[in-house]
mmCIF file of C-alpha atoms and ligand atoms in Angstrom:
data_model
loop_
_atom_site.group_PDB
_atom_site.id
_atom_site.type_symbol
_atom_site.label_atom_id
_atom_site.label_comp_id
_atom_site.label_asym_id
_atom_site.label_seq_id
_atom_site.Cartn_x
_atom_site.Cartn_y
_atom_site.Cartn_z
ATOM 1 C CA MET E 1 59.812 1.996 -11.507
ATOM 2 C CA LYS E 2 63.472 1.550 -9.495
ATOM 3 C CA VAL E 3 62.799 -1.202 -7.230
ATOM 4 C CA VAL E 4 66.125 -1.817 -5.166
ATOM 5 C CA SER E 5 67.084 -4.205 -3.073
ATOM 6 C CA GLY E 6 68.422 -4.343 0.195
ATOM 7 C CA THR E 7 71.470 -6.876 1.064
ATOM 8 C CA ALA E 8 68.364 -9.595 2.994
ATOM 9 C CA SER E 9 66.330 -9.250 -0.148
ATOM 10 C CA THR E 10 68.547 -9.417 -2.982
ATOM 11 C CA VAL E 11 66.894 -12.598 -4.896
ATOM 12 C CA LEU E 12 63.942 -11.182 -3.679
ATOM 13 C CA GLY E 13 63.880 -7.730 -4.961
ATOM 14 C CA LYS E 14 65.366 -9.306 -8.921
ATOM 15 C CA ARG E 15 62.579 -11.084 -8.972
ATOM 16 C CA VAL E 16 59.977 -8.596 -8.361
ATOM 17 C CA ALA E 17 61.783 -5.766 -10.652
ATOM 18 C CA GLU E 18 61.529 -8.629 -14.029
ATOM 19 C CA ILE E 19 57.947 -9.033 -12.539
ATOM 20 C CA VAL E 20 56.936 -5.151 -12.840
ATOM 21 C CA GLY E 21 59.710 -4.422 -15.406
ATOM 22 C CA GLY E 22 61.052 -2.042 -13.445
ATOM 23 C CA ASP E 23 64.341 -1.296 -13.251
ATOM 24 C CA TYR E 24 66.760 -3.368 -10.960
ATOM 25 C CA ILE E 25 69.267 -1.884 -8.659
ATOM 26 C CA VAL E 26 71.957 -2.950 -6.018
ATOM 27 C CA PRO E 27 72.562 -0.143 -4.055
ATOM 28 C CA HIS E 28 77.190 -0.167 -2.665
ATOM 29 C CA VAL E 29 76.725 -2.051 0.624
ATOM 30 C CA GLU E 30 79.956 -2.605 2.246
ATOM 31 C CA LYS E 31 81.452 -2.454 6.329
ATOM 32 C CA PHE E 32 83.912 -0.135 7.550
ATOM 33 C CA PRO E 33 86.025 -1.319 9.766
ATOM 34 C CA ASP E 34 84.867 -0.594 13.072
ATOM 35 C CA GLY E 35 81.621 -3.000 12.325
ATOM 36 C CA GLU E 36 79.182 -0.035 11.209
ATOM 37 C CA LEU E 37 77.828 0.176 7.586
ATOM 38 C CA TYR E 38 78.637 2.013 4.425
ATOM 39 C CA VAL E 39 75.757 2.474 1.252
ATOM 40 C CA ARG E 40 76.305 3.996 -1.648
ATOM 41 C CA ILE E 41 73.176 4.542 -4.307
ATOM 42 C CA ASP E 42 75.018 4.958 -7.538
ATOM 43 C CA ASP E 43 71.995 5.279 -10.461
ATOM 44 C CA GLU E 44 70.081 8.406 -11.299
ATOM 45 C CA ILE E 45 66.565 8.452 -9.173
ATOM 46 C CA SER E 46 63.460 9.618 -9.520
ATOM 47 C CA GLY E 47 59.713 9.343 -9.329
ATOM 48 C CA ASP E 48 58.470 6.989 -7.109
ATOM 49 C CA VAL E 49 61.172 3.861 -5.551
ATOM 50 C CA VAL E 50 60.380 -0.103 -4.240
ATOM 51 C CA LEU E 51 62.994 -0.336 -1.963
ATOM 52 C CA ILE E 52 62.708 -4.294 -0.248
ATOM 53 C CA GLN E 53 64.759 -5.048 2.489
ATOM 54 C CA SER E 54 64.343 -7.987 5.272
ATOM 55 C CA THR E 55 64.987 -6.824 9.221
ATOM 56 C CA TYR E 56 66.612 -9.731 9.955
ATOM 57 C CA PRO E 57 68.811 -10.298 11.513
ATOM 58 C CA ASN E 58 70.037 -7.141 13.293
ATOM 59 C CA GLU E 59 72.307 -5.101 10.799
ATOM 60 C CA LYS E 60 69.729 -5.056 7.752
ATOM 61 C CA ILE E 61 67.275 -2.359 10.108
ATOM 62 C CA LEU E 62 70.349 -0.128 9.969
ATOM 63 C CA GLU E 63 71.039 -0.982 6.320
ATOM 64 C CA LEU E 64 67.407 -0.333 5.654
ATOM 65 C CA PHE E 65 67.236 3.536 7.103
ATOM 66 C CA LEU E 66 70.615 3.532 5.051
ATOM 67 C CA LEU E 67 69.274 2.742 2.216
ATOM 68 C CA GLN E 68 65.874 5.623 2.731
ATOM 69 C CA ASP E 69 68.254 7.573 2.941
ATOM 70 C CA ALA E 70 70.064 7.227 0.405
ATOM 71 C CA LEU E 71 66.523 7.053 -2.358
ATOM 72 C CA LYS E 72 66.072 10.659 -1.031
ATOM 73 C CA GLU E 73 69.177 12.052 -1.176
ATOM 74 C CA ARG E 74 69.077 10.567 -4.834
ATOM 75 C CA GLY E 75 65.627 12.188 -5.225
ATOM 76 C CA ALA E 76 63.483 9.131 -4.573
ATOM 77 C CA GLU E 77 59.789 10.960 -5.031
ATOM 78 C CA ARG E 78 58.288 7.968 -2.996
ATOM 79 C CA ILE E 79 58.607 5.217 -0.953
ATOM 80 C CA ILE E 80 56.642 1.951 -1.196
ATOM 81 C CA THR E 81 58.892 0.176 1.450
ATOM 82 C CA VAL E 82 59.141 -3.709 1.426
ATOM 83 C CA VAL E 83 59.927 -5.342 4.624
ATOM 84 C CA PRO E 84 58.927 -9.338 3.199
ATOM 85 C CA TYR E 85 59.906 -10.692 7.078
ATOM 86 C CA PHE E 86 58.980 -7.987 9.770
ATOM 87 C CA GLY E 87 61.835 -8.677 12.664
ATOM 88 C CA TYR E 88 60.816 -7.510 15.235
ATOM 89 C CA SER E 89 57.574 -8.368 15.136
ATOM 90 C CA ARG E 90 56.213 -11.075 17.453
ATOM 91 C CA GLN E 91 57.059 -8.478 20.569
ATOM 92 C CA ASP E 92 53.230 -6.340 19.677
ATOM 93 C CA LYS E 93 52.346 -5.299 22.594
ATOM 94 C CA THR E 94 52.846 -5.671 26.723
ATOM 95 C CA PHE E 95 53.823 -8.548 27.890
ATOM 96 C CA LYS E 96 55.538 -7.025 31.405
ATOM 97 C CA GLU E 97 55.539 -3.232 32.821
ATOM 98 C CA GLY E 98 57.793 -1.998 31.231
ATOM 99 C CA GLU E 99 58.516 -2.893 28.389
ATOM 100 C CA ALA E 100 59.348 -1.845 24.327
ATOM 101 C CA ILE E 101 56.597 -2.490 21.349
ATOM 102 C CA SER E 102 59.277 -3.232 19.761
ATOM 103 C CA ALA E 103 56.700 -3.491 16.334
ATOM 104 C CA ARG E 104 55.830 0.230 16.887
ATOM 105 C CA ALA E 105 58.902 1.114 16.932
ATOM 106 C CA MET E 106 60.255 -0.299 13.970
ATOM 107 C CA ALA E 107 56.814 0.388 12.109
ATOM 108 C CA ARG E 108 57.944 4.205 13.143
ATOM 109 C CA HIS E 109 61.229 4.209 12.160
ATOM 110 C CA ILE E 110 60.019 2.405 9.140
ATOM 111 C CA GLU E 111 57.914 5.050 8.293
ATOM 112 C CA LEU E 112 60.021 8.320 8.448
ATOM 113 C CA TYR E 113 61.475 7.964 5.846
ATOM 114 C CA SER E 114 58.141 6.038 3.361
ATOM 115 C CA ASP E 115 54.962 7.290 1.214
ATOM 116 C CA ALA E 116 54.143 3.590 1.779
ATOM 117 C CA PHE E 117 54.610 0.415 3.614
ATOM 118 C CA ILE E 118 54.420 -2.985 2.370
ATOM 119 C CA GLY E 119 54.734 -6.218 4.807
ATOM 120 C CA VAL E 120 53.947 -10.082 4.259
ATOM 121 C CA ASP E 121 52.110 -11.842 6.968
ATOM 122 C CA LEU E 122 53.457 -9.761 9.816
ATOM 123 C CA HIS E 123 52.720 -11.133 13.062
ATOM 124 C CA ALA E 124 49.320 -9.345 13.400
ATOM 125 C CA ASP E 125 47.373 -7.566 11.469
ATOM 126 C CA SER E 126 47.121 -4.964 14.436
ATOM 127 C CA ILE E 127 50.794 -3.843 13.202
ATOM 128 C CA ARG E 128 49.315 -1.949 10.611
ATOM 129 C CA LYS E 129 47.845 0.255 12.814
ATOM 130 C CA TRP E 130 51.339 1.616 13.640
ATOM 131 C CA PHE E 131 51.667 3.416 10.430
ATOM 132 C CA GLU E 132 50.439 6.875 10.115
ATOM 133 C CA ILE E 133 51.005 5.745 5.907
ATOM 134 C CA PRO E 134 48.645 3.521 3.399
ATOM 135 C CA ALA E 135 50.285 -0.152 4.957
ATOM 136 C CA LEU E 136 49.053 -3.361 2.786
ATOM 137 C CA HIS E 137 49.563 -6.604 4.702
ATOM 138 C CA LEU E 138 49.880 -9.446 1.921
ATOM 139 C CA HIS E 139 49.930 -12.844 2.632
ATOM 140 C CA ALA E 140 51.744 -15.215 0.742
ATOM 141 C CA THR E 141 48.048 -18.082 0.670
ATOM 142 C CA GLU E 142 48.395 -18.847 -2.937
ATOM 143 C CA PRO E 143 52.064 -19.102 -3.461
ATOM 144 C CA ILE E 144 51.969 -22.137 -0.707
ATOM 145 C CA ALA E 145 48.928 -23.413 -1.963
ATOM 146 C CA LYS E 146 50.920 -23.719 -5.540
ATOM 147 C CA TYR E 147 53.726 -25.557 -4.145
ATOM 148 C CA LEU E 148 51.691 -27.589 -1.601
ATOM 149 C CA LYS E 149 48.889 -28.499 -4.427
ATOM 150 C CA GLU E 150 52.025 -29.160 -7.121
ATOM 151 C CA LYS E 151 52.736 -31.990 -3.547
ATOM 152 C CA GLY E 152 49.905 -33.433 -3.571
ATOM 153 C CA ALA E 153 48.680 -32.732 0.184
ATOM 154 C CA GLU E 154 45.717 -33.860 1.688
ATOM 155 C CA VAL E 155 45.305 -32.271 4.464
ATOM 156 C CA VAL E 156 46.485 -28.384 6.473
ATOM 157 C CA ILE E 157 47.070 -28.253 10.035
ATOM 158 C CA SER E 158 48.183 -25.271 11.363
ATOM 159 C CA PRO E 159 50.082 -26.017 14.464
ATOM 160 C CA ASP E 160 48.106 -24.274 16.661
ATOM 161 C CA LYS E 161 44.862 -22.311 16.857
ATOM 162 C CA GLY E 162 46.186 -18.905 16.266
ATOM 163 C CA GLY E 163 46.842 -20.359 12.638
ATOM 164 C CA TYR E 164 43.611 -21.765 11.714
ATOM 165 C CA GLU E 165 42.278 -19.152 9.357
ATOM 166 C CA ARG E 166 45.596 -19.485 6.958
ATOM 167 C CA ALA E 167 45.041 -22.548 7.534
ATOM 168 C CA LYS E 168 42.352 -22.744 5.798
ATOM 169 C CA LEU E 169 43.105 -20.421 3.606
ATOM 170 C CA VAL E 170 45.627 -22.536 1.952
ATOM 171 C CA ALA E 171 43.486 -25.687 2.333
ATOM 172 C CA GLU E 172 40.796 -24.040 0.727
ATOM 173 C CA LYS E 173 43.294 -22.766 -2.194
ATOM 174 C CA ILE E 174 43.703 -26.444 -2.916
ATOM 175 C CA ASP E 175 40.190 -28.187 -1.893
ATOM 176 C CA VAL E 176 40.886 -30.251 0.649
ATOM 177 C CA GLU E 177 40.631 -30.573 4.870
ATOM 178 C CA PHE E 178 42.275 -28.434 7.012
ATOM 179 C CA ASP E 179 42.620 -28.210 10.870
ATOM 180 C CA TYR E 180 44.316 -27.161 13.850
ATOM 181 C CA LEU E 181 46.725 -28.746 16.683
ATOM 182 C CA GLU E 182 46.849 -27.544 20.088
ATOM 183 C CA LYS E 183 49.639 -26.564 21.226
ATOM 184 C CA THR E 184 51.663 -25.048 24.726
ATOM 185 C CA ARG E 185 54.695 -23.161 24.479
ATOM 186 C CA LEU E 186 56.688 -24.216 28.149
ATOM 187 C CA SER E 187 59.754 -22.336 27.629
ATOM 188 C CA GLY E 188 61.244 -20.911 24.510
ATOM 189 C CA ASN E 189 62.257 -23.537 22.637
ATOM 190 C CA MET E 190 60.076 -26.040 24.312
ATOM 191 C CA VAL E 191 56.637 -26.315 22.987
ATOM 192 C CA VAL E 192 53.735 -30.293 23.688
ATOM 193 C CA ILE E 193 51.679 -30.119 20.760
ATOM 194 C CA LYS E 194 48.593 -31.779 23.196
ATOM 195 C CA PRO E 195 46.533 -34.449 20.640
ATOM 196 C CA LYS E 196 43.536 -33.758 18.126
ATOM 197 C CA ASN E 197 41.052 -36.035 16.857
ATOM 198 C CA LEU E 198 42.199 -35.677 13.363
ATOM 199 C CA ASP E 199 41.617 -38.057 10.346
ATOM 200 C CA VAL E 200 44.834 -37.807 9.280
ATOM 201 C CA SER E 201 45.875 -41.721 9.059
ATOM 202 C CA GLY E 202 46.981 -42.265 4.574
ATOM 203 C CA LYS E 203 47.312 -38.942 4.260
ATOM 204 C CA LYS E 204 49.783 -36.412 3.322
ATOM 205 C CA VAL E 205 49.299 -33.788 5.578
ATOM 206 C CA ALA E 206 50.743 -30.645 5.457
ATOM 207 C CA ILE E 207 51.827 -28.241 8.032
ATOM 208 C CA VAL E 208 51.421 -25.038 7.610
ATOM 209 C CA ASP E 209 53.195 -22.042 9.426
ATOM 210 C CA ASP E 210 53.629 -18.130 9.711
ATOM 211 C CA ILE E 211 57.166 -18.704 10.983
ATOM 212 C CA ILE E 212 59.822 -21.354 11.684
ATOM 213 C CA SER E 213 62.346 -20.655 13.884
ATOM 214 C CA THR E 214 64.135 -23.215 15.580
ATOM 215 C CA GLY E 215 61.517 -26.176 14.270
ATOM 216 C CA GLY E 216 60.270 -27.044 17.921
ATOM 217 C CA THR E 217 56.839 -26.808 16.966
ATOM 218 C CA ILE E 218 57.153 -28.278 13.421
ATOM 219 C CA ALA E 219 58.978 -31.335 14.647
ATOM 220 C CA LYS E 220 56.385 -31.437 18.138
ATOM 221 C CA ALA E 221 53.589 -31.684 14.873
ATOM 222 C CA ALA E 222 54.900 -33.513 12.973
ATOM 223 C CA GLU E 223 55.601 -36.426 16.416
ATOM 224 C CA GLU E 224 51.609 -36.177 16.607
ATOM 225 C CA LEU E 225 50.933 -36.320 12.631
ATOM 226 C CA ARG E 226 53.242 -39.660 12.106
ATOM 227 C CA ASP E 227 51.694 -40.642 15.221
ATOM 228 C CA GLN E 228 48.422 -40.801 14.020
ATOM 229 C CA GLY E 229 49.079 -43.105 11.126
ATOM 230 C CA ALA E 230 49.847 -39.696 8.134
ATOM 231 C CA SER E 231 51.166 -40.990 5.131
ATOM 232 C CA LYS E 232 53.405 -38.094 4.333
ATOM 233 C CA ILE E 233 54.230 -34.523 6.516
ATOM 234 C CA TYR E 234 55.230 -31.598 5.257
ATOM 235 C CA ALA E 235 55.789 -28.546 6.181
ATOM 236 C CA VAL E 236 55.695 -24.641 4.737
ATOM 237 C CA CYS E 237 56.189 -21.897 5.776
ATOM 238 C CA THR E 238 56.838 -18.721 5.072
ATOM 239 C CA HIS E 239 59.155 -16.925 7.155
ATOM 240 C CA GLY E 240 61.996 -19.412 7.579
ATOM 241 C CA LEU E 241 64.566 -17.962 10.399
ATOM 242 C CA PHE E 242 66.188 -21.395 10.969
ATOM 243 C CA ILE E 243 67.605 -21.478 13.982
ATOM 244 C CA GLY E 244 69.941 -23.833 16.026
ATOM 245 C CA HIS E 245 68.091 -26.565 15.821
ATOM 246 C CA ALA E 246 66.092 -26.028 13.289
ATOM 247 C CA ILE E 247 67.181 -28.133 10.220
ATOM 248 C CA GLU E 248 67.587 -31.009 12.232
ATOM 249 C CA ASN E 249 64.114 -30.883 13.696
ATOM 250 C CA MET E 250 63.143 -30.881 9.533
ATOM 251 C CA LYS E 251 63.570 -33.831 9.690
ATOM 252 C CA LYS E 252 61.058 -35.419 11.294
ATOM 253 C CA VAL E 253 59.316 -34.752 7.482
ATOM 254 C CA ASP E 254 59.560 -35.124 4.350
ATOM 255 C CA ASP E 255 59.609 -31.800 3.050
ATOM 256 C CA PHE E 256 59.320 -28.174 3.889
ATOM 257 C CA ALA E 257 60.175 -25.860 2.623
ATOM 258 C CA ALA E 258 60.274 -21.498 2.899
ATOM 259 C CA THR E 259 59.496 -18.735 1.188
ATOM 260 C CA ASP E 260 62.231 -16.045 0.033
ATOM 261 C CA THR E 261 60.986 -13.479 2.861
ATOM 262 C CA ILE E 262 64.054 -14.985 4.333
ATOM 263 C CA GLU E 263 65.697 -15.867 1.569
ATOM 264 C CA SER E 264 68.506 -19.325 2.049
ATOM 265 C CA GLU E 265 68.761 -21.993 0.267
ATOM 266 C CA TYR E 266 64.906 -23.687 1.483
ATOM 267 C CA SER E 267 63.733 -20.886 -0.179
ATOM 268 C CA LYS E 268 61.415 -23.063 -2.194
ATOM 269 C CA ILE E 269 58.422 -20.611 -2.602
ATOM 270 C CA THR E 270 58.401 -17.241 -4.219
ATOM 271 C CA VAL E 271 56.365 -13.929 -2.525
ATOM 272 C CA ALA E 272 57.897 -11.815 -5.470
ATOM 273 C CA GLU E 273 54.013 -11.527 -7.312
ATOM 274 C CA VAL E 274 52.518 -11.050 -3.739
ATOM 275 C CA ILE E 275 54.455 -8.199 -3.919
ATOM 276 C CA VAL E 276 53.865 -6.772 -6.999
ATOM 277 C CA GLU E 277 50.612 -7.212 -6.733
ATOM 278 C CA GLY E 278 50.452 -4.705 -3.678
ATOM 279 C CA ILE E 279 52.637 -2.474 -5.669
ATOM 280 C CA LYS E 280 50.231 -1.985 -8.403
ATOM 281 C CA GLU E 281 47.519 -0.980 -5.116
ATOM 282 C CA LEU E 282 49.275 1.093 -3.909
ATOM 283 C CA ARG E 283 49.930 2.912 -7.446
ATOM 284 C CA ASP E 284 46.480 2.519 -8.715
ATOM 285 C CA MET E 285 45.672 4.066 -5.425
ATOM 286 C CA TRP E 286 47.624 7.276 -6.187
ATOM 287 C CA SER E 287 46.844 7.341 -9.476
HETATM 288 C C1 R5P I 1 54.296 -18.460 16.632
HETATM 289 O O1 R5P I 1 53.470 -18.073 17.124
HETATM 290 C C2 R5P I 1 53.855 -19.008 15.428
HETATM 291 O O2 R5P I 1 54.018 -18.694 14.605
HETATM 292 C C3 R5P I 1 55.278 -20.396 15.270
HETATM 293 O O3 R5P I 1 55.021 -21.632 15.394
HETATM 294 C C4 R5P I 1 57.115 -20.225 16.274
HETATM 295 O O4 R5P I 1 57.048 -18.956 16.563
HETATM 296 C C5 R5P I 1 57.842 -21.370 15.814
HETATM 297 O O5 R5P I 1 58.626 -21.313 16.667
HETATM 298 P P1 R5P I 1 59.441 -22.717 16.823
HETATM 299 O O6 R5P I 1 60.233 -22.638 15.502
HETATM 300 O O7 R5P I 1 60.915 -22.155 17.088
HETATM 301 O O8 R5P I 1 58.994 -23.702 17.556
#
């Protein structure tokens, strides 16, 4: 089996290829003077292909579509499209009349040239329903729990109620307490975290979230937990966007980490094994 990754997911693609023992193919990607992308795959392709590409930032979406096209042109029989970070997933419904449902638009375009889809910690599980092809929603719980165990985390906290289940799953894997904080978003980058009656005094606390974007949520949560006497504060997310002052905001915690769904120097955790399990599941289903 061949594993091909776009420029958004080169490190992760290589890791996945190593684990599955498949050929790792690096496509030729360049930019025309007008900014348009050029994609070429020089290797012979046949059978099942795994294509890995996060759809962030915007240009990587176009690259994904061109890669799918090039793979079909090269003779790929079945394409498993793995989108480690599914950009545009946060607009998964209309909040105002007339809006595009961005997550749905993405799903429909991705599946045009896909035989199966794999996403990791999607903003909402319901995004799967827009795929007519088999679509797996995988979670980074296991590698995040492993990382936090090594850090000696004693409490796992979700910064909001929505992430409570994620915090619970991580905590249960390392057998520690879990809870959530109440969060109110006042505007795009203003978040207020209301105190919760948590017994975090003297404890090493891990804040676990799906996304760190501006880092505002983590900074507020860290301030709150620090006030309550947490001895150490760790912040871990699946998708580390780290936009604007995010890295400055991370100074509020003792350590922070993200997975490699978005590749950066902060990708200290890999989801490669998680993705490989998903690939196996799909292949078993097809065999
Ligand atoms: C919200 O629903 C998400 O789970 C994250 O808490 C949010 O996207 C983080 O954003 P920021 O880092 O900008 O506070």
